[in-house]
Amino acid sequence: MALAAVVVLGAVVAWRLLAPGSPERTAAAVAAADPAPAQPGATTPRRSAPRPGQAIDELPNSDPNDLANYFRPGDPEPTGAELIGALHDVGIRTGIGAFNPPGTSPPLEGLAVPEDYELPEGYVRHHQSTDDGVAIEPILMFAPDFRLYDANGRPIAMPDSRVVPPELAPPGLPPRRVRIPPSGP
């Protein structure tokens, strides 16, 4: 019984000392994070971002992926194309660097596909958006592995873009083309 009481008491003391908001732990963390100045009235120097045009002697931190190493307060805000281009220049192809810069892959124009239209086998709806993020109505495309044949069983040449031209549209599809909305401000 005495052993159980000692174990419980030890657990309570450990919990109080190690709990995330305990006063003892909070006071110790504050003291460690904010040491007293060496002399009364002395302050610890703080690093600040360089002024525009000022030479940079060292990077703010050692993380080469931190944008703070490349852009400073007061610098003009980079465009998406500039940011992605800079990432590609240093070989970063993950995160936003996985995308092509805006304008390098323009949206495709093609036949509109109403949502209630049931697609026959071999056709797909292609959803896309502008560089500004505006959704574009889906267009009709051929599925990647689909082959179309004429009445004699010969393969019909497919467009490289796989966008279905009006003459190869499935029966019953209204022949309405999707127009790309203008982009930019």
Short mmCIF file of C-alpha atoms in Angstrom, two decimals, residues 15-123:
data_model
loop_
_atom_site.label_atom_id
_atom_site.label_comp_id
_atom_site.label_asym_id
_atom_site.label_seq_id
_atom_site.Cartn_x
_atom_site.Cartn_y
_atom_site.Cartn_z
CA TRP A 15 2.88 15.46 -14.16
CA ARG A 16 2.87 18.87 -12.44
CA LEU A 17 6.48 19.56 -13.42
CA LEU A 18 6.19 18.32 -17.00
CA ALA A 19 2.67 19.49 -17.88
CA PRO A 20 2.64 21.98 -20.80
CA GLY A 21 1.27 24.94 -18.86
CA SER A 22 2.74 24.32 -15.40
CA PRO A 23 3.96 27.50 -13.66
CA GLU A 24 7.34 25.93 -12.85
CA ARG A 25 7.93 24.85 -16.45
CA THR A 26 6.67 28.16 -17.89
CA ALA A 27 8.98 30.16 -15.61
CA ALA A 28 11.95 27.96 -16.53
CA ALA A 29 11.20 28.30 -20.25
CA VAL A 30 10.91 32.09 -20.02
CA ALA A 31 14.17 32.34 -18.09
CA ALA A 32 15.98 30.17 -20.64
CA ALA A 33 14.55 32.00 -23.64
CA ASP A 34 15.13 35.53 -22.32
CA PRO A 35 18.44 35.66 -20.44
CA ALA A 36 19.16 38.80 -18.44
CA PRO A 37 21.48 41.35 -20.10
CA ALA A 38 25.14 41.18 -19.07
CA GLN A 39 25.08 44.75 -17.68
CA PRO A 40 22.20 46.75 -16.29
CA GLY A 41 20.67 48.81 -19.08
CA ALA A 42 22.37 46.79 -21.84
CA THR A 43 20.22 45.30 -24.56
CA THR A 44 20.71 42.39 -26.88
CA PRO A 45 21.24 43.52 -30.49
CA ARG A 46 18.49 42.40 -32.85
CA ARG A 47 18.93 41.57 -36.51
CA SER A 48 16.70 43.36 -38.95
CA ALA A 49 16.14 43.01 -42.65
CA PRO A 50 18.50 45.10 -44.78
CA ARG A 51 17.24 48.25 -46.40
CA PRO A 52 16.51 48.07 -50.16
CA GLY A 53 19.78 48.27 -52.05
CA GLN A 54 21.84 47.32 -48.98
CA ALA A 55 24.24 44.41 -49.44
CA ILE A 56 23.36 41.21 -47.63
CA ASP A 57 26.29 39.69 -45.74
CA GLU A 58 24.53 36.51 -44.65
CA LEU A 59 21.23 34.77 -45.07
CA PRO A 60 18.65 35.16 -42.26
CA ASN A 61 18.79 31.39 -41.71
CA SER A 62 20.38 28.28 -43.16
CA ASP A 63 17.23 26.94 -44.85
CA PRO A 64 17.77 27.41 -48.60
CA ASN A 65 14.04 26.87 -49.18
CA ASP A 66 12.98 29.81 -47.00
CA LEU A 67 11.73 32.65 -49.20
CA ALA A 68 12.98 35.12 -46.58
CA ASN A 69 16.47 34.33 -47.88
CA TYR A 70 15.55 35.73 -51.28
CA PHE A 71 12.92 38.41 -50.69
CA ARG A 72 13.15 41.19 -48.13
CA PRO A 73 10.53 43.52 -46.68
CA GLY A 74 10.15 46.41 -49.08
CA ASP A 75 11.05 44.36 -52.16
CA PRO A 76 8.35 44.39 -54.85
CA GLU A 77 6.10 41.35 -54.56
CA PRO A 78 7.20 38.74 -57.12
CA THR A 79 4.69 37.47 -59.64
CA GLY A 80 3.79 33.80 -59.73
CA ALA A 81 5.82 33.41 -62.92
CA GLU A 82 8.89 35.03 -61.30
CA LEU A 83 8.60 32.87 -58.20
CA ILE A 84 8.15 29.62 -60.12
CA GLY A 85 10.94 30.57 -62.54
CA ALA A 86 13.32 31.26 -59.63
CA LEU A 87 12.47 27.91 -58.06
CA HIS A 88 13.05 26.11 -61.37
CA ASP A 89 16.38 27.95 -61.81
CA VAL A 90 17.69 26.39 -58.59
CA GLY A 91 16.26 22.97 -59.41
CA ILE A 92 13.22 22.98 -57.10
CA ARG A 93 10.37 21.04 -58.70
CA THR A 94 8.21 20.40 -55.63
CA GLY A 95 5.48 22.48 -53.99
CA ILE A 96 4.63 25.47 -56.16
CA GLY A 97 7.76 24.60 -58.17
CA ALA A 98 5.92 21.53 -59.50
CA PHE A 99 3.83 23.82 -61.70
CA ASN A 100 4.75 25.55 -64.94
CA PRO A 101 4.78 29.36 -64.83
CA PRO A 102 1.46 31.00 -65.75
CA GLY A 103 0.95 31.35 -69.49
CA THR A 104 3.13 28.40 -70.52
CA SER A 105 0.21 26.00 -71.00
CA PRO A 106 -2.78 27.93 -72.32
CA PRO A 107 -6.26 26.47 -71.85
CA LEU A 108 -7.70 24.45 -74.73
CA GLU A 109 -10.77 25.48 -76.69
CA GLY A 110 -13.19 22.79 -77.74
CA LEU A 111 -16.76 21.54 -77.66
CA ALA A 112 -18.71 22.23 -74.48
CA VAL A 113 -19.94 19.16 -72.60
CA PRO A 114 -23.11 19.75 -70.57
CA GLU A 115 -23.02 18.14 -67.11
CA ASP A 116 -26.16 16.13 -67.85
CA TYR A 117 -24.78 14.73 -71.14
CA GLU A 118 -23.87 11.05 -70.75
CA LEU A 119 -20.49 10.49 -72.35
CA PRO A 120 -20.08 7.45 -74.61
CA GLU A 121 -17.08 5.19 -74.11
CA GLY A 122 -13.81 6.77 -75.23
CA TYR A 123 -14.75 10.38 -74.45
#
